[in-house]
mmCIF file of C-alpha atoms and ligand atoms in Angstrom:
data_model
loop_
_atom_site.group_PDB
_atom_site.id
_atom_site.type_symbol
_atom_site.label_atom_id
_atom_site.label_comp_id
_atom_site.label_asym_id
_atom_site.label_seq_id
_atom_site.Cartn_x
_atom_site.Cartn_y
_atom_site.Cartn_z
ATOM 1 C CA UNK A 5 -16.736 -24.616 12.683
ATOM 2 C CA UNK A 6 -17.215 -22.052 9.923
ATOM 3 C CA UNK A 7 -14.087 -21.596 7.822
ATOM 4 C CA UNK A 8 -14.086 -18.048 6.318
ATOM 5 C CA UNK A 9 -13.667 -18.833 2.645
ATOM 6 C CA UNK A 10 -13.940 -15.171 1.836
ATOM 7 C CA UNK A 11 -10.430 -14.460 2.976
ATOM 8 C CA UNK A 12 -7.787 -16.218 1.160
ATOM 9 C CA UNK A 13 -4.317 -16.881 2.944
ATOM 10 C CA UNK A 14 -1.103 -16.298 0.946
ATOM 11 C CA UNK A 15 -0.949 -20.280 0.730
ATOM 12 C CA UNK A 16 -4.495 -20.671 -0.464
ATOM 13 C CA UNK A 17 -3.900 -17.856 -3.054
ATOM 14 C CA UNK A 18 -0.738 -19.323 -4.422
ATOM 15 C CA UNK A 19 -2.234 -22.794 -4.689
ATOM 16 C CA UNK A 20 -5.317 -21.249 -6.399
ATOM 17 C CA UNK A 21 -2.972 -19.601 -8.787
ATOM 18 C CA UNK A 22 -1.147 -23.004 -9.366
ATOM 19 C CA UNK A 23 -4.575 -24.605 -10.109
ATOM 20 C CA UNK A 24 -4.998 -22.079 -12.886
ATOM 21 C CA UNK A 25 -1.872 -23.118 -14.450
ATOM 22 C CA UNK A 26 -1.778 -27.035 -14.017
ATOM 23 C CA UNK A 27 1.466 -27.363 -16.013
ATOM 24 C CA UNK A 28 3.233 -25.032 -13.559
ATOM 25 C CA UNK A 29 5.808 -27.100 -11.280
ATOM 26 C CA UNK A 30 4.604 -25.297 -8.137
ATOM 27 C CA UNK A 31 8.250 -24.135 -7.425
ATOM 28 C CA UNK A 32 7.417 -20.521 -7.563
ATOM 29 C CA UNK A 33 4.332 -20.965 -5.176
ATOM 30 C CA UNK A 34 6.699 -22.849 -2.939
ATOM 31 C CA UNK A 35 9.278 -20.080 -2.870
ATOM 32 C CA UNK A 36 6.822 -17.215 -2.220
ATOM 33 C CA UNK A 37 5.267 -19.211 0.663
ATOM 34 C CA UNK A 38 8.851 -19.797 1.990
ATOM 35 C CA UNK A 39 9.427 -16.062 1.828
ATOM 36 C CA UNK A 40 6.154 -15.482 3.801
ATOM 37 C CA UNK A 41 7.153 -17.813 6.459
ATOM 38 C CA UNK A 42 10.772 -15.890 6.768
ATOM 39 C CA UNK A 43 8.731 -12.533 6.734
ATOM 40 C CA UNK A 44 6.628 -13.835 9.581
ATOM 41 C CA UNK A 45 9.692 -14.701 11.794
ATOM 42 C CA UNK A 46 11.279 -11.280 10.966
ATOM 43 C CA UNK A 47 8.114 -9.519 11.891
ATOM 44 C CA UNK A 48 8.001 -11.016 15.373
ATOM 45 C CA UNK A 49 11.663 -9.612 16.059
ATOM 46 C CA UNK A 50 10.935 -6.094 14.360
ATOM 47 C CA UNK A 51 7.498 -5.875 16.463
ATOM 48 C CA UNK A 52 9.616 -6.286 19.691
ATOM 49 C CA UNK A 53 12.648 -4.462 18.776
ATOM 50 C CA UNK A 54 12.185 -1.669 21.188
ATOM 51 C CA UNK A 55 11.872 -4.333 24.036
ATOM 52 C CA UNK A 56 15.021 -6.254 23.834
ATOM 53 C CA UNK A 57 18.563 -5.432 23.354
ATOM 54 C CA UNK A 58 18.496 -6.614 19.715
ATOM 55 C CA UNK A 59 18.551 -3.035 18.954
ATOM 56 C CA UNK A 60 21.863 -1.197 18.233
ATOM 57 C CA UNK A 61 24.729 -1.988 16.126
ATOM 58 C CA UNK A 62 25.924 -5.482 15.796
ATOM 59 C CA UNK A 63 29.552 -4.023 15.827
ATOM 60 C CA UNK A 64 30.235 -5.123 12.147
ATOM 61 C CA UNK A 65 30.173 -3.269 9.042
ATOM 62 C CA UNK A 66 28.361 -4.477 5.770
ATOM 63 C CA UNK A 67 29.556 -4.589 2.427
ATOM 64 C CA UNK A 68 27.885 -1.069 1.909
ATOM 65 C CA UNK A 69 30.268 0.450 4.716
ATOM 66 C CA UNK A 70 27.311 0.947 6.872
ATOM 67 C CA UNK A 71 26.978 0.015 10.748
ATOM 68 C CA UNK A 72 24.988 -3.188 10.759
ATOM 69 C CA UNK A 73 22.301 -3.425 13.197
ATOM 70 C CA UNK A 74 21.484 -6.834 14.830
ATOM 71 C CA UNK A 75 18.039 -7.075 13.159
ATOM 72 C CA UNK A 76 19.717 -6.844 9.637
ATOM 73 C CA UNK A 77 21.701 -9.816 10.482
ATOM 74 C CA UNK A 78 18.770 -11.627 11.980
ATOM 75 C CA UNK A 79 16.556 -10.876 9.134
ATOM 76 C CA UNK A 80 19.210 -11.939 6.483
ATOM 77 C CA UNK A 81 19.626 -15.252 8.345
ATOM 78 C CA UNK A 82 16.023 -15.840 8.435
ATOM 79 C CA UNK A 83 15.636 -15.456 4.500
ATOM 80 C CA UNK A 84 18.880 -17.407 3.782
ATOM 81 C CA UNK A 85 17.953 -20.095 6.195
ATOM 82 C CA UNK A 86 14.252 -20.673 4.798
ATOM 83 C CA UNK A 87 15.324 -20.740 1.321
ATOM 84 C CA UNK A 88 18.404 -22.940 1.739
ATOM 85 C CA UNK A 89 16.415 -25.569 3.537
ATOM 86 C CA UNK A 90 13.435 -25.205 1.028
ATOM 87 C CA UNK A 91 13.064 -26.995 -2.429
ATOM 88 C CA UNK A 92 12.823 -23.932 -4.716
ATOM 89 C CA UNK A 93 15.941 -21.903 -4.834
ATOM 90 C CA UNK A 94 19.437 -22.686 -6.011
ATOM 91 C CA UNK A 95 20.961 -19.694 -4.228
ATOM 92 C CA UNK A 96 20.739 -16.056 -2.988
ATOM 93 C CA UNK A 97 22.243 -12.640 -3.061
ATOM 94 C CA UNK A 98 21.795 -10.278 -0.266
ATOM 95 C CA UNK A 99 22.586 -6.687 0.621
ATOM 96 C CA UNK A 100 24.169 -8.017 3.753
ATOM 97 C CA UNK A 101 26.502 -10.482 1.956
ATOM 98 C CA UNK A 102 29.365 -9.502 -0.103
ATOM 99 C CA UNK A 103 28.975 -12.345 -2.455
ATOM 100 C CA UNK A 104 26.191 -14.785 -3.577
ATOM 101 C CA UNK A 105 25.455 -17.871 -1.567
ATOM 102 C CA UNK A 106 25.170 -20.921 -3.746
ATOM 103 C CA UNK A 107 23.308 -23.662 -2.031
ATOM 104 C CA UNK A 108 25.085 -26.475 -3.844
ATOM 105 C CA UNK A 109 23.098 -29.519 -2.630
ATOM 106 C CA UNK A 110 21.391 -32.063 -4.652
ATOM 107 C CA UNK A 111 17.802 -30.489 -4.163
ATOM 108 C CA UNK A 112 18.797 -26.821 -4.398
ATOM 109 C CA UNK A 113 20.819 -27.577 -7.655
ATOM 110 C CA UNK A 114 17.752 -28.993 -9.236
ATOM 111 C CA UNK A 115 15.661 -25.695 -8.433
ATOM 112 C CA UNK A 116 15.139 -23.324 -11.321
ATOM 113 C CA UNK A 117 15.098 -20.073 -9.447
ATOM 114 C CA UNK A 118 17.465 -17.855 -7.560
ATOM 115 C CA UNK A 119 16.436 -14.951 -5.229
ATOM 116 C CA UNK A 120 17.955 -11.607 -4.292
ATOM 117 C CA UNK A 121 17.110 -9.777 -1.051
ATOM 118 C CA UNK A 122 17.469 -6.459 0.725
ATOM 119 C CA UNK A 123 16.616 -8.269 4.019
ATOM 120 C CA UNK A 124 15.773 -5.057 6.031
ATOM 121 C CA UNK A 125 15.733 -2.018 4.278
ATOM 122 C CA UNK A 126 15.892 1.477 6.083
ATOM 123 C CA UNK A 127 17.361 -0.256 9.068
ATOM 124 C CA UNK A 128 18.503 2.966 10.344
ATOM 125 C CA UNK A 129 14.787 3.786 11.169
ATOM 126 C CA UNK A 130 14.551 0.705 13.460
ATOM 127 C CA UNK A 131 15.554 2.556 16.698
ATOM 128 C CA UNK A 132 12.678 5.310 15.978
ATOM 129 C CA UNK A 133 9.854 2.838 15.222
ATOM 130 C CA UNK A 134 9.456 4.099 11.438
ATOM 131 C CA UNK A 135 8.143 1.495 9.176
ATOM 132 C CA UNK A 136 10.970 -0.587 7.542
ATOM 133 C CA UNK A 137 10.957 -3.433 4.890
ATOM 134 C CA UNK A 138 12.294 -6.335 3.242
ATOM 135 C CA UNK A 139 12.704 -6.192 -0.642
ATOM 136 C CA UNK A 140 12.980 -9.517 -2.793
ATOM 137 C CA UNK A 141 13.004 -10.574 -6.386
ATOM 138 C CA UNK A 142 13.062 -13.809 -8.223
ATOM 139 C CA UNK A 143 14.825 -14.890 -11.502
ATOM 140 C CA UNK A 144 14.794 -18.203 -13.561
ATOM 141 C CA UNK A 145 18.379 -19.316 -13.413
ATOM 142 C CA UNK A 146 20.361 -19.235 -16.709
ATOM 143 C CA UNK A 147 22.879 -21.765 -15.551
ATOM 144 C CA UNK A 148 22.070 -25.480 -16.177
ATOM 145 C CA UNK A 149 19.805 -27.193 -13.670
ATOM 146 C CA UNK A 150 21.625 -30.048 -11.777
ATOM 147 C CA UNK A 151 24.689 -28.083 -10.967
ATOM 148 C CA UNK A 152 25.270 -25.213 -8.588
ATOM 149 C CA UNK A 153 24.003 -21.705 -9.666
ATOM 150 C CA UNK A 154 26.559 -19.111 -10.731
ATOM 151 C CA UNK A 155 26.991 -15.448 -10.249
ATOM 152 C CA UNK A 156 25.513 -14.785 -13.744
ATOM 153 C CA UNK A 157 22.329 -16.033 -12.631
ATOM 154 C CA UNK A 158 22.089 -13.108 -10.538
ATOM 155 C CA UNK A 159 23.336 -10.472 -13.076
ATOM 156 C CA UNK A 160 20.285 -10.568 -15.286
ATOM 157 C CA UNK A 161 18.406 -7.534 -16.469
ATOM 158 C CA UNK A 162 15.370 -6.792 -14.264
ATOM 159 C CA UNK A 163 13.039 -7.464 -17.182
ATOM 160 C CA UNK A 164 13.766 -11.143 -16.538
ATOM 161 C CA UNK A 165 12.297 -11.045 -13.135
ATOM 162 C CA UNK A 166 9.788 -13.917 -12.564
ATOM 163 C CA UNK A 167 8.447 -12.276 -9.513
ATOM 164 C CA UNK A 168 9.146 -9.398 -7.091
ATOM 165 C CA UNK A 169 7.942 -8.097 -3.930
ATOM 166 C CA UNK A 170 8.197 -6.347 -0.565
ATOM 167 C CA UNK A 171 7.308 -6.783 3.001
ATOM 168 C CA UNK A 172 6.525 -3.553 5.025
ATOM 169 C CA UNK A 173 6.677 -3.790 8.833
ATOM 170 C CA UNK A 174 4.508 -0.900 9.719
ATOM 171 C CA UNK A 175 1.153 -0.239 11.388
ATOM 172 C CA UNK A 176 0.197 -3.562 9.978
ATOM 173 C CA UNK A 177 2.590 -6.007 8.229
ATOM 174 C CA UNK A 178 2.045 -6.470 4.619
ATOM 175 C CA UNK A 179 3.476 -8.736 1.834
ATOM 176 C CA UNK A 180 3.071 -7.320 -1.662
ATOM 177 C CA UNK A 181 4.276 -9.253 -4.519
ATOM 178 C CA UNK A 182 4.046 -9.048 -8.509
ATOM 179 C CA UNK A 183 4.317 -11.572 -11.073
ATOM 180 C CA UNK A 184 3.462 -10.827 -14.721
ATOM 181 C CA UNK A 185 -0.163 -11.822 -13.912
ATOM 182 C CA UNK A 186 -0.606 -8.892 -11.456
ATOM 183 C CA UNK A 187 0.215 -7.303 -8.146
ATOM 184 C CA UNK A 188 -1.548 -8.495 -4.841
ATOM 185 C CA UNK A 189 -1.020 -7.414 -1.232
ATOM 186 C CA UNK A 190 -1.516 -9.543 1.837
ATOM 187 C CA UNK A 191 -1.965 -8.297 5.266
ATOM 188 C CA UNK A 192 -0.746 -10.459 8.265
ATOM 189 C CA UNK A 193 -3.602 -11.470 10.472
ATOM 190 C CA UNK A 194 -2.103 -11.989 13.900
ATOM 191 C CA UNK A 195 -5.209 -14.041 15.022
ATOM 192 C CA UNK A 196 -4.189 -16.683 12.605
ATOM 193 C CA UNK A 197 -0.663 -15.911 11.815
ATOM 194 C CA UNK A 198 -1.223 -15.859 8.234
ATOM 195 C CA UNK A 199 -0.866 -13.224 5.381
ATOM 196 C CA UNK A 200 -4.421 -12.712 4.098
ATOM 197 C CA UNK A 201 -5.330 -11.199 0.680
ATOM 198 C CA UNK A 202 -6.445 -7.677 1.399
ATOM 199 C CA UNK A 203 -5.282 -5.727 -1.886
ATOM 200 C CA UNK A 204 -6.312 -7.476 -5.074
ATOM 201 C CA UNK A 205 -4.778 -6.793 -8.403
ATOM 202 C CA UNK A 206 -3.089 -3.333 -7.325
ATOM 203 C CA UNK A 207 -2.984 -0.565 -9.756
ATOM 204 C CA UNK A 208 -0.683 2.348 -9.641
ATOM 205 C CA UNK A 209 -2.912 5.596 -10.375
ATOM 206 C CA UNK A 210 -1.752 7.131 -13.562
ATOM 207 C CA UNK A 211 -1.765 10.593 -11.762
ATOM 208 C CA UNK A 212 -0.756 11.393 -8.237
ATOM 209 C CA UNK A 213 -0.183 14.433 -6.135
ATOM 210 C CA UNK A 214 2.712 13.182 -3.899
ATOM 211 C CA UNK A 215 6.463 13.567 -4.680
ATOM 212 C CA UNK A 216 8.921 11.964 -2.325
ATOM 213 C CA UNK A 217 12.673 13.198 -2.503
ATOM 214 C CA UNK A 218 15.190 14.193 -0.052
ATOM 215 C CA UNK A 219 15.120 17.999 -0.184
ATOM 216 C CA UNK A 220 18.222 18.221 1.892
ATOM 217 C CA UNK A 221 20.157 17.230 -1.321
ATOM 218 C CA UNK A 222 18.379 19.636 -3.589
ATOM 219 C CA UNK A 223 21.513 21.579 -4.538
ATOM 220 C CA UNK A 224 23.353 18.258 -5.254
ATOM 221 C CA UNK A 225 20.854 17.250 -7.906
ATOM 222 C CA UNK A 226 21.469 18.170 -11.748
ATOM 223 C CA UNK A 227 19.328 21.069 -13.298
ATOM 224 C CA UNK A 228 16.764 19.099 -14.774
ATOM 225 C CA UNK A 229 15.866 17.258 -11.551
ATOM 226 C CA UNK A 230 15.956 20.584 -9.861
ATOM 227 C CA UNK A 231 13.579 22.047 -12.410
ATOM 228 C CA UNK A 232 11.090 18.986 -11.971
ATOM 229 C CA UNK A 233 11.265 19.476 -8.164
ATOM 230 C CA UNK A 234 10.764 23.094 -8.509
ATOM 231 C CA UNK A 235 7.689 22.444 -10.604
ATOM 232 C CA UNK A 236 6.015 20.149 -8.224
ATOM 233 C CA UNK A 237 6.285 22.943 -5.622
ATOM 234 C CA UNK A 238 4.634 25.436 -8.084
ATOM 235 C CA UNK A 239 1.681 23.147 -8.793
ATOM 236 C CA UNK A 240 -1.683 24.802 -8.183
ATOM 237 C CA UNK A 241 -5.281 24.143 -8.766
ATOM 238 C CA UNK A 242 -5.075 25.431 -12.311
ATOM 239 C CA UNK A 243 -1.961 23.322 -13.130
ATOM 240 C CA UNK A 244 -3.158 19.993 -11.714
ATOM 241 C CA UNK A 245 -1.829 20.491 -7.988
ATOM 242 C CA UNK A 246 -1.153 21.222 -5.376
ATOM 243 C CA UNK A 247 1.447 18.534 -4.821
ATOM 244 C CA UNK A 248 2.558 17.475 -1.409
ATOM 245 C CA UNK A 249 5.928 16.215 -0.379
ATOM 246 C CA UNK A 250 6.039 13.048 1.662
ATOM 247 C CA UNK A 251 9.345 11.430 2.343
ATOM 248 C CA UNK A 252 10.244 9.292 5.419
ATOM 249 C CA UNK A 253 13.616 8.033 4.356
ATOM 250 C CA UNK A 254 12.385 4.481 4.208
ATOM 251 C CA UNK A 255 11.956 3.299 0.549
ATOM 252 C CA UNK A 256 9.630 0.455 1.148
ATOM 253 C CA UNK A 257 7.287 2.689 3.117
ATOM 254 C CA UNK A 258 7.601 5.658 0.565
ATOM 255 C CA UNK A 259 6.992 3.524 -2.675
ATOM 256 C CA UNK A 260 4.413 1.502 -0.995
ATOM 257 C CA UNK A 261 2.214 4.815 -0.082
ATOM 258 C CA UNK A 262 2.918 6.098 -3.717
ATOM 259 C CA UNK A 263 1.971 2.834 -5.433
ATOM 260 C CA UNK A 264 -1.364 2.816 -3.629
ATOM 261 C CA UNK A 265 -2.199 6.425 -3.530
ATOM 262 C CA UNK A 266 -0.297 7.608 -6.835
ATOM 263 C CA UNK A 267 2.843 9.683 -6.703
ATOM 264 C CA UNK A 268 6.646 9.574 -7.712
ATOM 265 C CA UNK A 269 9.654 8.477 -5.566
ATOM 266 C CA UNK A 270 12.969 9.804 -6.504
ATOM 267 C CA UNK A 271 16.516 9.020 -5.452
ATOM 268 C CA UNK A 272 18.571 11.000 -8.131
ATOM 269 C CA UNK A 273 22.406 11.086 -8.188
ATOM 270 C CA UNK A 274 24.077 13.535 -6.213
ATOM 271 C CA UNK A 275 27.566 15.242 -6.239
ATOM 272 C CA UNK A 276 28.214 13.201 -3.179
ATOM 273 C CA UNK A 277 26.804 10.082 -4.664
ATOM 274 C CA UNK A 278 27.510 10.324 -8.497
ATOM 275 C CA UNK A 279 26.123 6.667 -9.059
ATOM 276 C CA UNK A 280 23.266 7.210 -6.909
ATOM 277 C CA UNK A 281 22.560 5.533 -3.539
ATOM 278 C CA UNK A 282 20.127 2.936 -4.188
ATOM 279 C CA UNK A 283 21.000 -0.720 -5.257
ATOM 280 C CA UNK A 284 20.072 -1.589 -8.575
ATOM 281 C CA UNK A 285 19.592 -5.376 -8.139
ATOM 282 C CA UNK A 286 17.644 -5.940 -4.994
ATOM 283 C CA UNK A 287 16.144 -2.284 -4.480
ATOM 284 C CA UNK A 288 15.317 -0.746 -7.804
ATOM 285 C CA UNK A 289 14.717 -3.724 -10.012
ATOM 286 C CA UNK A 290 12.222 -5.323 -7.511
ATOM 287 C CA UNK A 291 10.137 -1.998 -7.346
ATOM 288 C CA UNK A 292 10.538 -1.064 -11.077
ATOM 289 C CA UNK A 293 8.989 -4.615 -11.625
ATOM 290 C CA UNK A 294 6.198 -4.198 -9.335
ATOM 291 C CA UNK A 295 5.339 -0.555 -10.246
ATOM 292 C CA UNK A 296 5.342 -1.435 -14.023
ATOM 293 C CA UNK A 297 3.325 -4.515 -13.639
ATOM 294 C CA UNK A 298 0.885 -2.074 -11.598
ATOM 295 C CA UNK A 299 0.816 0.436 -14.687
ATOM 296 C CA UNK A 300 3.481 3.039 -13.511
ATOM 297 C CA UNK A 301 7.046 3.621 -14.702
ATOM 298 C CA UNK A 302 10.658 3.332 -13.393
ATOM 299 C CA UNK A 303 13.777 4.992 -14.802
ATOM 300 C CA UNK A 304 17.287 6.041 -13.848
ATOM 301 C CA UNK A 305 16.481 9.541 -15.299
ATOM 302 C CA UNK A 306 17.958 8.280 -18.659
ATOM 303 C CA UNK A 307 16.608 4.594 -19.438
ATOM 304 C CA UNK A 308 14.042 2.043 -18.073
ATOM 305 C CA UNK A 309 15.534 0.433 -14.986
ATOM 306 C CA UNK A 310 14.432 -3.180 -16.076
ATOM 307 C CA UNK A 311 16.585 -2.709 -19.374
ATOM 308 C CA UNK A 312 19.860 -2.097 -17.367
ATOM 309 C CA UNK A 313 22.225 -5.109 -17.892
ATOM 310 C CA UNK A 314 24.067 -5.275 -14.460
ATOM 311 C CA UNK A 315 27.768 -5.778 -14.037
ATOM 312 C CA UNK A 316 28.022 -5.900 -10.380
ATOM 313 C CA UNK A 317 25.970 -7.477 -7.513
ATOM 314 C CA UNK A 318 25.994 -4.277 -5.450
ATOM 315 C CA UNK A 319 25.996 -1.613 -8.052
ATOM 316 C CA UNK A 320 24.042 1.593 -7.305
ATOM 317 C CA UNK A 321 21.574 3.493 -9.634
ATOM 318 C CA UNK A 322 19.450 6.700 -9.819
ATOM 319 C CA UNK A 323 16.058 5.676 -9.241
ATOM 320 C CA UNK A 324 12.856 7.448 -10.301
ATOM 321 C CA UNK A 325 9.530 5.332 -9.782
ATOM 322 C CA UNK A 326 5.768 5.880 -9.746
ATOM 323 C CA UNK A 327 2.753 7.082 -11.551
ATOM 324 C CA UNK A 328 3.002 7.042 -15.382
ATOM 325 C CA UNK A 329 1.902 10.600 -16.099
ATOM 326 C CA UNK A 330 4.197 11.998 -13.221
ATOM 327 C CA UNK A 331 7.082 9.905 -14.695
ATOM 328 C CA UNK A 332 6.388 11.381 -18.084
ATOM 329 C CA UNK A 333 6.544 14.665 -16.744
ATOM 330 C CA UNK A 334 9.980 13.935 -15.279
ATOM 331 C CA UNK A 335 11.172 12.268 -18.557
ATOM 332 C CA UNK A 336 10.361 15.546 -20.494
ATOM 333 C CA UNK A 337 12.189 17.351 -17.682
ATOM 334 C CA UNK A 338 15.313 15.220 -17.873
ATOM 335 C CA UNK A 339 15.341 15.124 -21.690
ATOM 336 C CA UNK A 340 15.118 19.026 -22.065
ATOM 337 C CA UNK A 341 18.550 20.555 -22.520
HETATM 338 P P1 LIG B 193 18.569 9.360 2.457
HETATM 339 C C1 LIG B 193 17.347 3.689 3.618
HETATM 340 O O1 LIG B 193 18.654 3.745 4.170
HETATM 341 C C2 LIG B 193 17.519 3.815 2.187
HETATM 342 O O2 LIG B 193 18.171 2.869 1.670
HETATM 343 C C3 LIG B 193 16.113 3.888 1.468
HETATM 344 O O3 LIG B 193 15.152 2.867 2.215
HETATM 345 C C4 LIG B 193 15.681 5.347 1.554
HETATM 346 O O4 LIG B 193 14.676 5.619 0.722
HETATM 347 C C5 LIG B 193 17.036 6.055 1.478
HETATM 348 O O5 LIG B 193 18.079 5.089 1.833
HETATM 349 C C6 LIG B 193 16.903 7.294 2.217
HETATM 350 O O6 LIG B 193 18.372 7.914 2.065
HETATM 351 O O7 LIG B 193 19.884 9.621 1.877
HETATM 352 O O8 LIG B 193 17.621 10.292 1.923
HETATM 353 O O9 LIG B 193 18.670 9.228 3.925
#
């Protein structure tokens, strides 16, 4: 049987990366493969969500005060379960859980990483078949190995991320992750049930013509943000336009599109949400890391997202992320009085 050596699976890619760094312990490669396994299990349920009664609210309210849909719970349990029984993670934090989960067993306590997840972002779109996603990031723990991880391990600035990524459950299912060595995308091949390398060394175009923002909140934004959005709408052939507005209310899908095609995604503070809506630790930081490694930028409108020192697990932040030159245009608008 001819084995197609041209197409690398996620497992083969992570092992190949390991061979390039013989002193690496292999823990991070293991961790990424564990995440890939959990993602495949979530993908099965997401793909049949319309067919079974897994849709609909599970009747509980999560720490965000949102109705929790059954798929959220299922996805959360898959990622927690795989990592708890793996050998590469000391504990996790999740949008669906009030506090961190310390695995606290002998093997996990000797792991050097912790993970944070938004297990199923955009879950409000499940019932209408719009792409949704999982977002994750990985930190090297700062607590001493051998004992249980601590909350401080999860409250590190985003610049300390070792890896970050997302899975997009869309027309195809993709896992994209970044380490400091680059951003790579893997598309799930149902014929072999494996994520296969499809997007090598992803770079975010320095320029783009897509701006993504919820125009319904326009009059709640501050004047500088309104000025930038107004400018996007006035772009024409002479000033680098025209721009187009694309926003589907599922951040993983919106940011994934802009990462590949160029563009800017914005979730500014509003009068209703003065601290922003998106979560710093497991929504903003992972995408900020991925897009920066790919050559883009990410801020909260005032400072670099990755420089922010978190104080709370579920704290919110304004979020602007995307193509370098579009982000610099926005920064100029935000710094003008
Ligand atoms: P709005 C989904 O609930 C989410 O967290 C992100 O995926 C998405 O970008 C944002 O909220 C949409 O929020 O207020 O524009 O509906």
